[in-house]
Amino acid sequence: MPRGLALTPASHELLRHARAVLDTVNLMANEMGDFAVGVRVWANTSAIIQFLPHDLAAFLQAQPLVRISLEEKLGEDVVAALSSGETDIGIFVEIPRAGGVKT
């Protein structure tokens, strides 16, 4: 005869409520995660290597509450992301067809 524990009716109800609370907390964390990124910056390689380290360090020191998500992308991808709203700021070498992006 196997030994073990059996849940009481009260513990079944507690388990149901605990799972509902955890599901709600996980849902909230997933939905709020979209807002946690802060400012999305896409930049080409030369900007990331040459200019951004110093500029971002100075900016983040002055604005410690701002979160920046930095991604390295090709210029065409940066322009497309700016046009679609996938990124907030784009740094790229100006290309002839910037797709209506203000430069």
PDB file of C-alpha atoms in Angstrom:
ATOM      1  CA  MET A   1       0.000   0.000   0.000  1.00  0.00           C
ATOM      2  CA  PRO A   2       1.616   3.315  -1.058  1.00  0.00           C
ATOM      3  CA  ARG A   3       2.126   5.940   1.591  1.00  0.00           C
ATOM      4  CA  GLY A   4       1.669   9.612   0.946  1.00  0.00           C
ATOM      5  CA  LEU A   5      -0.332  12.657   1.625  1.00  0.00           C
ATOM      6  CA  ALA A   6      -3.847  13.368   0.558  1.00  0.00           C
ATOM      7  CA  LEU A   7      -5.241  16.832   0.155  1.00  0.00           C
ATOM      8  CA  THR A   8      -8.239  17.805   2.208  1.00  0.00           C
ATOM      9  CA  PRO A   9     -11.164  19.634   0.630  1.00  0.00           C
ATOM     10  CA  ALA A  10      -9.834  22.879   2.144  1.00  0.00           C
ATOM     11  CA  SER A  11      -6.350  22.313   0.722  1.00  0.00           C
ATOM     12  CA  HIS A  12      -7.801  21.610  -2.742  1.00  0.00           C
ATOM     13  CA  GLU A  13      -9.576  24.972  -2.552  1.00  0.00           C
ATOM     14  CA  LEU A  14      -6.401  26.710  -1.320  1.00  0.00           C
ATOM     15  CA  LEU A  15      -4.407  25.146  -4.165  1.00  0.00           C
ATOM     16  CA  ARG A  16      -6.971  26.368  -6.708  1.00  0.00           C
ATOM     17  CA  HIS A  17      -6.744  29.922  -5.355  1.00  0.00           C
ATOM     18  CA  ALA A  18      -2.935  29.843  -5.178  1.00  0.00           C
ATOM     19  CA  ARG A  19      -2.709  28.755  -8.819  1.00  0.00           C
ATOM     20  CA  ALA A  20      -5.104  31.538  -9.842  1.00  0.00           C
ATOM     21  CA  VAL A  21      -2.988  34.105  -7.975  1.00  0.00           C
ATOM     22  CA  LEU A  22       0.221  32.850  -9.614  1.00  0.00           C
ATOM     23  CA  ASP A  23      -1.410  32.878 -13.057  1.00  0.00           C
ATOM     24  CA  THR A  24      -2.518  36.485 -12.511  1.00  0.00           C
ATOM     25  CA  VAL A  25       0.934  37.553 -11.310  1.00  0.00           C
ATOM     26  CA  ASN A  26       2.600  35.880 -14.306  1.00  0.00           C
ATOM     27  CA  LEU A  27       0.150  37.534 -16.696  1.00  0.00           C
ATOM     28  CA  MET A  28       0.814  40.929 -15.097  1.00  0.00           C
ATOM     29  CA  ALA A  29       4.593  40.432 -15.335  1.00  0.00           C
ATOM     30  CA  ASN A  30       4.322  39.531 -19.026  1.00  0.00           C
ATOM     31  CA  GLU A  31       2.123  42.519 -19.835  1.00  0.00           C
ATOM     32  CA  MET A  32       4.224  44.987 -17.846  1.00  0.00           C
ATOM     33  CA  GLY A  33       7.450  43.649 -19.361  1.00  0.00           C
ATOM     34  CA  ASP A  34       6.661  45.596 -22.523  1.00  0.00           C
ATOM     35  CA  PHE A  35       6.915  48.828 -20.548  1.00  0.00           C
ATOM     36  CA  ALA A  36      10.132  47.922 -18.723  1.00  0.00           C
ATOM     37  CA  VAL A  37      12.371  48.356 -21.743  1.00  0.00           C
ATOM     38  CA  GLY A  38      12.335  52.139 -21.629  1.00  0.00           C
ATOM     39  CA  VAL A  39      13.917  53.598 -24.749  1.00  0.00           C
ATOM     40  CA  ARG A  40      14.648  51.266 -27.637  1.00  0.00           C
ATOM     41  CA  VAL A  41      17.745  52.278 -29.619  1.00  0.00           C
ATOM     42  CA  TRP A  42      18.903  50.583 -32.785  1.00  0.00           C
ATOM     43  CA  ALA A  43      22.254  51.649 -34.214  1.00  0.00           C
ATOM     44  CA  ASN A  44      24.743  50.637 -36.849  1.00  0.00           C
ATOM     45  CA  THR A  45      28.058  49.029 -35.887  1.00  0.00           C
ATOM     46  CA  SER A  46      30.260  52.095 -36.244  1.00  0.00           C
ATOM     47  CA  ALA A  47      28.012  54.174 -33.982  1.00  0.00           C
ATOM     48  CA  ILE A  48      28.009  51.453 -31.340  1.00  0.00           C
ATOM     49  CA  ILE A  49      31.791  51.142 -31.430  1.00  0.00           C
ATOM     50  CA  GLN A  50      32.820  54.788 -31.892  1.00  0.00           C
ATOM     51  CA  PHE A  51      30.275  57.162 -30.385  1.00  0.00           C
ATOM     52  CA  LEU A  52      27.684  55.490 -28.222  1.00  0.00           C
ATOM     53  CA  PRO A  53      29.818  54.080 -25.382  1.00  0.00           C
ATOM     54  CA  HIS A  54      30.859  57.542 -24.165  1.00  0.00           C
ATOM     55  CA  ASP A  55      27.548  59.236 -24.951  1.00  0.00           C
ATOM     56  CA  LEU A  56      25.396  56.525 -23.372  1.00  0.00           C
ATOM     57  CA  ALA A  57      27.585  56.325 -20.275  1.00  0.00           C
ATOM     58  CA  ALA A  58      27.277  60.079 -19.743  1.00  0.00           C
ATOM     59  CA  PHE A  59      23.533  60.036 -20.398  1.00  0.00           C
ATOM     60  CA  LEU A  60      22.856  57.109 -18.065  1.00  0.00           C
ATOM     61  CA  GLN A  61      24.936  58.688 -15.327  1.00  0.00           C
ATOM     62  CA  ALA A  62      22.824  61.839 -15.593  1.00  0.00           C
ATOM     63  CA  GLN A  63      19.548  59.874 -15.991  1.00  0.00           C
ATOM     64  CA  PRO A  64      19.894  56.700 -13.873  1.00  0.00           C
ATOM     65  CA  LEU A  65      16.176  55.863 -13.985  1.00  0.00           C
ATOM     66  CA  VAL A  66      16.071  55.594 -17.786  1.00  0.00           C
ATOM     67  CA  ARG A  67      16.456  52.111 -19.206  1.00  0.00           C
ATOM     68  CA  ILE A  68      17.925  51.721 -22.681  1.00  0.00           C
ATOM     69  CA  SER A  69      17.702  48.672 -24.881  1.00  0.00           C
ATOM     70  CA  LEU A  70      20.482  48.914 -27.502  1.00  0.00           C
ATOM     71  CA  GLU A  71      20.598  46.666 -30.551  1.00  0.00           C
ATOM     72  CA  GLU A  72      23.117  46.564 -33.387  1.00  0.00           C
ATOM     73  CA  LYS A  73      21.406  46.574 -36.788  1.00  0.00           C
ATOM     74  CA  LEU A  74      22.063  47.446 -40.417  1.00  0.00           C
ATOM     75  CA  GLY A  75      21.007  50.919 -41.585  1.00  0.00           C
ATOM     76  CA  GLU A  76      18.124  49.622 -43.697  1.00  0.00           C
ATOM     77  CA  ASP A  77      16.786  47.655 -40.729  1.00  0.00           C
ATOM     78  CA  VAL A  78      17.067  50.720 -38.493  1.00  0.00           C
ATOM     79  CA  VAL A  79      15.028  52.804 -40.936  1.00  0.00           C
ATOM     80  CA  ALA A  80      12.386  50.088 -41.263  1.00  0.00           C
ATOM     81  CA  ALA A  81      12.132  49.764 -37.477  1.00  0.00           C
ATOM     82  CA  LEU A  82      11.758  53.510 -37.067  1.00  0.00           C
ATOM     83  CA  SER A  83       9.026  53.586 -39.707  1.00  0.00           C
ATOM     84  CA  SER A  84       7.115  50.725 -38.071  1.00  0.00           C
ATOM     85  CA  GLY A  85       7.587  51.942 -34.503  1.00  0.00           C
ATOM     86  CA  GLU A  86       9.637  48.894 -33.522  1.00  0.00           C
ATOM     87  CA  THR A  87      12.375  51.193 -32.175  1.00  0.00           C
ATOM     88  CA  ASP A  88      12.279  54.664 -30.657  1.00  0.00           C
ATOM     89  CA  ILE A  89      15.659  56.018 -31.776  1.00  0.00           C
ATOM     90  CA  GLY A  90      17.761  54.942 -34.728  1.00  0.00           C
ATOM     91  CA  ILE A  91      21.358  55.798 -35.534  1.00  0.00           C
ATOM     92  CA  PHE A  92      22.513  55.045 -39.062  1.00  0.00           C
ATOM     93  CA  VAL A  93      24.403  56.454 -42.012  1.00  0.00           C
ATOM     94  CA  GLU A  94      21.838  58.407 -43.965  1.00  0.00           C
ATOM     95  CA  ILE A  95      20.658  56.418 -46.933  1.00  0.00           C
ATOM     96  CA  PRO A  96      18.928  57.887 -49.992  1.00  0.00           C
ATOM     97  CA  ARG A  97      15.507  56.431 -49.189  1.00  0.00           C
ATOM     98  CA  ALA A  98      15.001  56.834 -45.458  1.00  0.00           C
ATOM     99  CA  GLY A  99      11.330  55.938 -45.817  1.00  0.00           C
ATOM    100  CA  GLY A 100       9.937  59.180 -44.506  1.00  0.00           C
ATOM    101  CA  VAL A 101      12.020  58.978 -41.328  1.00  0.00           C
ATOM    102  CA  LYS A 102      12.928  62.394 -39.959  1.00  0.00           C
ATOM    103  CA  THR A 103      16.727  62.719 -39.858  1.00  0.00           C
TER     104      THR A 103
END
